[in-house]
CSV table of C-alpha atoms in Angstrom, one decimal:
chain,number,residue,atom,x,y,z
A,176,MET,CA,-14.1,70.9,-6.2
A,177,GLU,CA,-16.9,69.8,-8.4
A,178,ASN,CA,-15.9,66.8,-10.5
A,179,GLN,CA,-16.5,67.8,-14.1
A,180,SER,CA,-15.8,65.6,-17.1
A,181,PHE,CA,-17.2,65.9,-20.5
A,182,GLN,CA,-18.1,62.5,-22.0
A,183,GLY,CA,-20.1,63.6,-25.1
A,184,THR,CA,-23.9,63.1,-25.3
A,185,LYS,CA,-26.2,60.7,-27.1
A,186,GLU,CA,-26.9,63.4,-29.7
A,187,TYR,CA,-23.3,64.6,-30.1
A,188,VAL,CA,-20.7,62.1,-31.0
A,189,ALA,CA,-17.3,63.4,-29.9
A,190,SER,CA,-13.9,61.9,-30.7
A,191,ALA,CA,-11.7,60.9,-27.7
A,192,GLU,CA,-9.2,63.7,-28.6
A,193,LEU,CA,-12.0,66.3,-28.5
A,194,MET,CA,-13.3,65.1,-25.2
A,195,ALA,CA,-9.8,65.3,-23.8
A,196,SER,CA,-9.3,68.8,-25.1
A,197,VAL,CA,-12.6,70.0,-23.4
A,198,ASN,CA,-11.6,68.4,-20.1
A,199,ILE,CA,-8.1,69.8,-20.2
A,200,ALA,CA,-9.5,73.3,-20.8
A,201,ILE,CA,-11.9,72.9,-17.9
A,202,ALA,CA,-9.2,71.6,-15.6
A,203,LEU,CA,-6.7,74.4,-16.5
A,204,LYS,CA,-9.5,77.0,-16.5
A,205,LYS,CA,-8.5,78.3,-19.9
A,206,PRO,CA,-10.7,79.1,-23.0
A,207,LEU,CA,-11.0,76.3,-25.5
A,208,LEU,CA,-10.5,77.5,-29.1
A,209,ILE,CA,-12.1,75.3,-31.6
A,210,LYS,CA,-11.4,75.4,-35.3
A,211,GLY,CA,-12.6,73.3,-38.2
A,212,GLU,CA,-14.4,73.6,-41.5
A,213,PRO,CA,-18.1,74.5,-41.5
A,214,GLY,CA,-20.3,71.6,-40.5
A,215,THR,CA,-17.9,69.8,-38.2
A,216,GLY,CA,-20.1,70.6,-35.1
A,217,LYS,CA,-18.1,73.5,-33.5
A,218,THR,CA,-21.1,75.4,-32.3
A,219,MET,CA,-23.0,72.2,-31.3
A,220,LEU,CA,-20.0,71.2,-29.1
A,221,ALA,CA,-20.9,74.0,-26.6
A,222,GLU,CA,-24.5,72.8,-26.4
A,223,ALA,CA,-23.3,69.2,-25.8
A,224,VAL,CA,-20.8,70.3,-23.0
A,225,ALA,CA,-23.6,72.3,-21.3
A,226,LYS,CA,-26.1,69.5,-21.5
A,227,ASN,CA,-23.6,66.8,-20.4
A,228,LEU,CA,-22.4,68.9,-17.4
A,229,GLY,CA,-25.9,70.1,-16.5
A,230,LYS,CA,-25.0,73.8,-17.0
A,231,ARG,CA,-26.7,76.8,-18.6
A,232,LEU,CA,-25.4,77.8,-22.0
A,233,ILE,CA,-24.9,81.4,-22.9
A,234,ILE,CA,-24.2,82.2,-26.6
A,235,TRP,CA,-22.4,85.3,-27.7
A,236,ASN,CA,-22.6,85.6,-31.5
A,237,ILE,CA,-19.8,87.8,-32.8
A,238,LYS,CA,-20.3,90.2,-35.6
A,239,SER,CA,-17.8,92.4,-37.5
A,240,THR,CA,-18.8,95.4,-35.3
A,241,THR,CA,-18.6,93.6,-31.9
A,242,LYS,CA,-16.3,95.1,-29.2
A,243,ALA,CA,-15.3,93.3,-26.0
A,244,GLN,CA,-17.1,96.1,-24.1
A,245,ASP,CA,-20.4,94.9,-25.7
A,246,GLY,CA,-20.0,91.6,-23.9
A,247,LEU,CA,-19.8,93.3,-20.5
A,248,TYR,CA,-22.7,95.8,-20.4
A,249,LEU,CA,-24.5,98.4,-22.4
A,250,TYR,CA,-25.9,101.7,-20.9
A,251,ASP,CA,-29.0,102.7,-22.8
A,252,THR,CA,-28.8,106.5,-22.7
A,253,ILE,CA,-31.4,106.9,-25.6
A,254,GLN,CA,-34.1,105.0,-23.7
A,255,ARG,CA,-33.4,107.0,-20.5
A,256,LEU,CA,-33.6,110.2,-22.4
A,257,TYR,CA,-36.8,109.1,-24.0
A,258,ASP,CA,-38.3,108.0,-20.7
A,259,GLY,CA,-37.3,111.3,-19.1
A,260,GLN,CA,-39.1,113.3,-21.9
A,261,PHE,CA,-42.3,111.4,-21.4
A,262,GLY,CA,-42.2,111.5,-17.6
A,263,VAL,CA,-41.8,107.7,-17.1
A,264,GLU,CA,-41.4,106.8,-13.4
A,265,GLY,CA,-38.0,105.5,-12.2
A,266,VAL,CA,-35.9,107.5,-14.7
A,267,ASP,CA,-33.5,108.4,-11.9
A,268,ASP,CA,-32.7,104.7,-11.3
A,269,ILE,CA,-29.7,104.4,-13.7
A,270,ALA,CA,-29.5,100.7,-13.0
A,271,ARG,CA,-32.7,100.2,-15.0
A,272,TYR,CA,-30.9,101.3,-18.2
A,273,VAL,CA,-27.8,99.1,-17.7
A,274,LYS,CA,-28.1,95.8,-19.5
A,275,LEU,CA,-25.5,93.1,-19.0
A,276,GLY,CA,-23.9,91.6,-22.1
A,277,LYS,CA,-23.3,87.9,-22.6
A,278,LEU,CA,-19.9,88.0,-20.8
A,279,GLY,CA,-21.4,90.1,-18.0
A,280,GLU,CA,-24.3,87.6,-17.7
A,281,ALA,CA,-21.8,84.7,-17.4
A,282,PHE,CA,-19.8,86.5,-14.7
A,283,ASP,CA,-23.0,87.5,-12.8
A,284,SER,CA,-24.5,84.1,-12.8
A,285,GLU,CA,-25.0,82.3,-9.4
A,286,ASP,CA,-23.9,79.0,-11.0
A,287,GLN,CA,-21.1,78.2,-13.4
A,288,VAL,CA,-22.2,78.5,-17.0
A,289,VAL,CA,-20.8,77.4,-20.4
A,290,LEU,CA,-20.1,80.5,-22.5
A,291,LEU,CA,-19.9,80.1,-26.3
A,292,ILE,CA,-18.1,82.9,-28.1
A,293,ASP,CA,-19.1,82.0,-31.6
A,294,GLU,CA,-17.1,83.0,-34.7
A,295,ILE,CA,-14.5,85.2,-33.0
A,296,ASP,CA,-12.6,85.8,-36.3
A,297,LYS,CA,-15.5,87.9,-37.5
A,298,ALA,CA,-14.5,90.8,-35.1
A,299,ASP,CA,-11.6,93.2,-35.6
A,300,LEU,CA,-8.0,92.2,-34.6
A,301,GLU,CA,-8.2,94.0,-31.2
A,302,PHE,CA,-11.2,92.0,-30.0
A,303,PRO,CA,-9.4,88.7,-29.1
A,304,ASN,CA,-6.8,90.4,-26.9
A,305,ASP,CA,-9.4,92.7,-25.3
A,306,LEU,CA,-11.5,89.7,-24.6
A,307,LEU,CA,-8.6,87.9,-22.9
A,308,TRP,CA,-8.1,90.8,-20.6
A,309,GLU,CA,-11.7,90.6,-19.4
A,310,LEU,CA,-11.5,86.9,-19.0
A,311,ASP,CA,-8.3,87.2,-17.0
A,312,GLN,CA,-9.7,89.9,-14.7
A,313,MET,CA,-13.0,88.0,-14.1
A,314,GLU,CA,-14.6,91.2,-13.0
A,315,PHE,CA,-15.5,94.6,-14.5
A,316,TYR,CA,-16.7,98.0,-13.2
A,317,ILE,CA,-20.0,99.6,-14.3
A,318,ASN,CA,-19.2,103.3,-14.2
A,319,GLU,CA,-22.8,104.5,-14.4
A,320,THR,CA,-23.9,102.6,-11.3
A,321,LYS,CA,-20.5,102.4,-9.5
A,322,ARG,CA,-21.0,98.6,-9.3
A,323,THR,CA,-18.3,96.0,-9.7
A,324,VAL,CA,-19.5,92.8,-11.2
A,325,LYS,CA,-17.1,90.0,-10.0
A,326,ALA,CA,-17.5,86.5,-11.3
A,327,LYS,CA,-18.7,84.0,-8.8
A,328,HIS,CA,-17.5,81.2,-11.0
A,329,ARG,CA,-15.1,81.1,-13.9
A,330,PRO,CA,-17.3,80.2,-16.9
A,331,ILE,CA,-16.3,77.3,-19.1
A,332,VAL,CA,-15.4,79.3,-22.3
A,333,ILE,CA,-15.6,77.7,-25.7
A,334,ILE,CA,-14.5,79.9,-28.6
A,335,THR,CA,-15.1,79.0,-32.3
A,336,SER,CA,-13.3,80.3,-35.3
A,337,ASN,CA,-13.7,79.6,-39.0
A,338,ALA,CA,-10.1,80.6,-39.6
A,339,GLU,CA,-11.1,83.5,-41.8
A,340,LYS,CA,-8.5,85.7,-40.0
A,341,GLU,CA,-5.3,85.0,-38.2
A,342,LEU,CA,-5.8,85.4,-34.5
A,343,PRO,CA,-3.1,87.2,-32.4
A,344,ASP,CA,-0.3,85.1,-31.0
A,345,ALA,CA,-0.9,86.4,-27.4
A,346,PHE,CA,-4.5,85.2,-27.7
A,347,LEU,CA,-3.5,81.8,-29.0
A,348,ARG,CA,-1.0,81.3,-26.2
A,349,ARG,CA,-3.7,81.6,-23.6
A,350,CYS,CA,-6.1,79.1,-25.1
A,351,ILE,CA,-6.3,75.4,-25.4
A,352,PHE,CA,-6.5,74.7,-29.1
A,353,HIS,CA,-8.4,71.9,-30.9
A,354,TYR,CA,-9.0,71.4,-34.6
A,355,ILE,CA,-12.0,69.3,-35.3
A,356,ASP,CA,-11.1,67.1,-38.2
A,357,PHE,CA,-13.8,66.2,-40.7
A,358,PRO,CA,-15.2,62.9,-39.5
A,359,ASP,CA,-13.9,59.7,-41.2
A,360,LYS,CA,-16.4,57.2,-42.5
A,361,GLU,CA,-16.6,55.2,-39.3
A,362,LEU,CA,-17.3,58.3,-37.1
A,363,MET,CA,-19.7,59.7,-39.7
A,364,GLU,CA,-21.7,56.5,-39.7
A,365,GLU,CA,-22.0,56.8,-35.9
A,366,ILE,CA,-23.1,60.4,-36.3
A,367,VAL,CA,-25.8,59.6,-38.9
A,368,ARG,CA,-27.1,56.7,-36.9
A,369,VAL,CA,-27.7,59.0,-34.0
A,370,HIS,CA,-30.3,60.7,-36.2
A,371,PHE,CA,-31.5,57.7,-38.1
A,372,PRO,CA,-30.9,54.5,-36.0
A,373,ASP,CA,-32.9,52.3,-38.4
A,374,VAL,CA,-31.4,53.6,-41.7
A,375,GLU,CA,-30.9,50.7,-44.1
A,376,ALA,CA,-27.2,49.7,-44.2
A,377,ASN,CA,-26.8,49.6,-47.9
A,378,LEU,CA,-28.5,53.0,-48.4
A,379,LEU,CA,-26.3,54.6,-45.9
A,380,LYS,CA,-23.2,53.0,-47.4
A,381,GLN,CA,-24.1,54.2,-51.0
A,382,ALA,CA,-25.0,57.7,-49.7
A,383,MET,CA,-21.7,58.0,-47.7
A,384,ASP,CA,-19.5,56.7,-50.5
A,385,THR,CA,-21.1,59.2,-52.9
A,386,PHE,CA,-20.8,62.0,-50.3
A,387,TYR,CA,-17.1,61.4,-49.7
A,388,ASP,CA,-16.5,61.1,-53.5
A,389,ILE,CA,-18.0,64.5,-53.9
A,390,ARG,CA,-15.9,66.0,-51.1
A,391,ALA,CA,-12.8,64.5,-52.8
A,392,ILE,CA,-13.4,66.4,-56.1
A,393,HIS,CA,-10.4,68.6,-56.6
A,394,ASP,CA,-12.1,71.8,-57.8
A,395,ILE,CA,-15.2,71.8,-55.7
A,396,ARG,CA,-15.8,75.2,-54.1
A,397,LYS,CA,-18.1,74.3,-51.2
A,398,LYS,CA,-17.4,70.8,-49.8
A,399,PRO,CA,-20.6,69.4,-48.4
A,400,SER,CA,-20.8,69.2,-44.6
A,401,THR,CA,-22.1,66.6,-42.0
A,402,SER,CA,-25.5,68.4,-41.7
A,403,GLU,CA,-26.0,68.1,-45.5
A,404,LEU,CA,-25.2,64.4,-45.5
A,405,ILE,CA,-27.8,64.0,-42.7
A,406,ASP,CA,-30.4,65.9,-44.7
A,407,TRP,CA,-29.6,63.9,-47.8
A,408,VAL,CA,-30.0,60.5,-46.0
A,409,ASN,CA,-33.3,61.8,-44.7
A,410,ALA,CA,-34.4,62.8,-48.2
A,411,LEU,CA,-33.4,59.5,-49.7
A,412,GLN,CA,-35.4,57.6,-47.0
A,413,ILE,CA,-38.5,59.8,-47.4
A,414,GLY,CA,-38.2,59.5,-51.2
A,415,GLY,CA,-38.0,55.7,-51.0
A,416,ILE,CA,-34.9,55.7,-53.2
A,417,PRO,CA,-33.4,52.3,-53.8
A,418,ALA,CA,-29.7,52.1,-52.6
A,419,ASP,CA,-28.5,51.0,-56.0
A,420,LYS,CA,-29.8,54.2,-57.7
A,421,ILE,CA,-27.9,56.6,-55.4
A,422,LYS,CA,-24.5,56.7,-57.2
A,423,ALA,CA,-25.8,56.4,-60.7
A,424,GLU,CA,-28.7,58.9,-60.5
A,425,LEU,CA,-27.7,61.3,-57.7
A,426,PRO,CA,-31.3,61.8,-56.5
A,427,PHE,CA,-32.0,65.0,-54.5
A,428,ILE,CA,-28.3,66.0,-55.0
A,429,GLY,CA,-29.3,69.7,-54.4
A,430,VAL,CA,-29.6,68.8,-50.7
A,431,VAL,CA,-25.8,68.1,-50.7
A,432,VAL,CA,-24.3,70.4,-53.4
A,433,LYS,CA,-25.4,74.1,-53.2
A,434,LYS,CA,-23.4,75.9,-55.9
A,435,ASP,CA,-24.1,75.7,-59.7
A,436,GLU,CA,-20.4,75.2,-60.6
A,437,ASP,CA,-20.1,72.4,-58.1
A,438,LEU,CA,-23.3,70.7,-59.4
A,439,GLU,CA,-21.7,70.8,-62.9
A,440,LEU,CA,-18.5,69.2,-61.6
A,441,VAL,CA,-20.4,66.5,-59.7
A,442,ARG,CA,-22.7,65.6,-62.7
A,443,HIS,CA,-19.8,65.7,-65.1
A,444,GLY,CA,-17.7,63.4,-62.9
A,445,ASN,CA,-20.7,61.0,-62.6
A,446,HIS,CA,-20.9,60.3,-66.3
């Protein structure tokens, strides 16, 4: 068996617990369910796993209307009817009008892939259980072409959820679960330095202290995320802002705080 072990990447700083969860899910051949507040790197994790293990990444973005069947295949009857009316050649070849979905693509791949099922909690309550059935079977039948698509390799499945809806117990039982905690200051510094290795130490410290102070405000509606801190550090560097002005003057604070009410709270708390 191919030895696979996720170690993080240069661009993606993963905690030891997260790396362990990824590797357990791969070893047990179970989907890895990732939760965490927005901006904790849930989606980027799948990209990092694919890059680190040298595998292709397939992304299935879930919407409120998504059904498990959509992930297997779609039969485009409208296009076939249209082509038939206009005398397009090959209209009798039904296979031309069958398009594999993201799950079907993962099953049909010659090599093992990483499949990201992004924001599963957007779909209806039946979706997670239907999805597990397909992942258990590792094959599906295309009725229109009488073809069975059988997975050559079990994909490494990473599922993200923003915890907007409760997921069914049966689904949760079959997954390895990991909650990505918001990075502490030590890990956050490591993450920011991946993007800006030469950032001046005092500027980074003042920006991070202010950022965590904002996140700690009790009534704040949208806590700023990692990506907003990274953008802010970038703006502070580009703007040539002295480190000692950051806490007092909150330059470019609109990069970090995105709601009017939150802006009032931050400014009020700063005076």
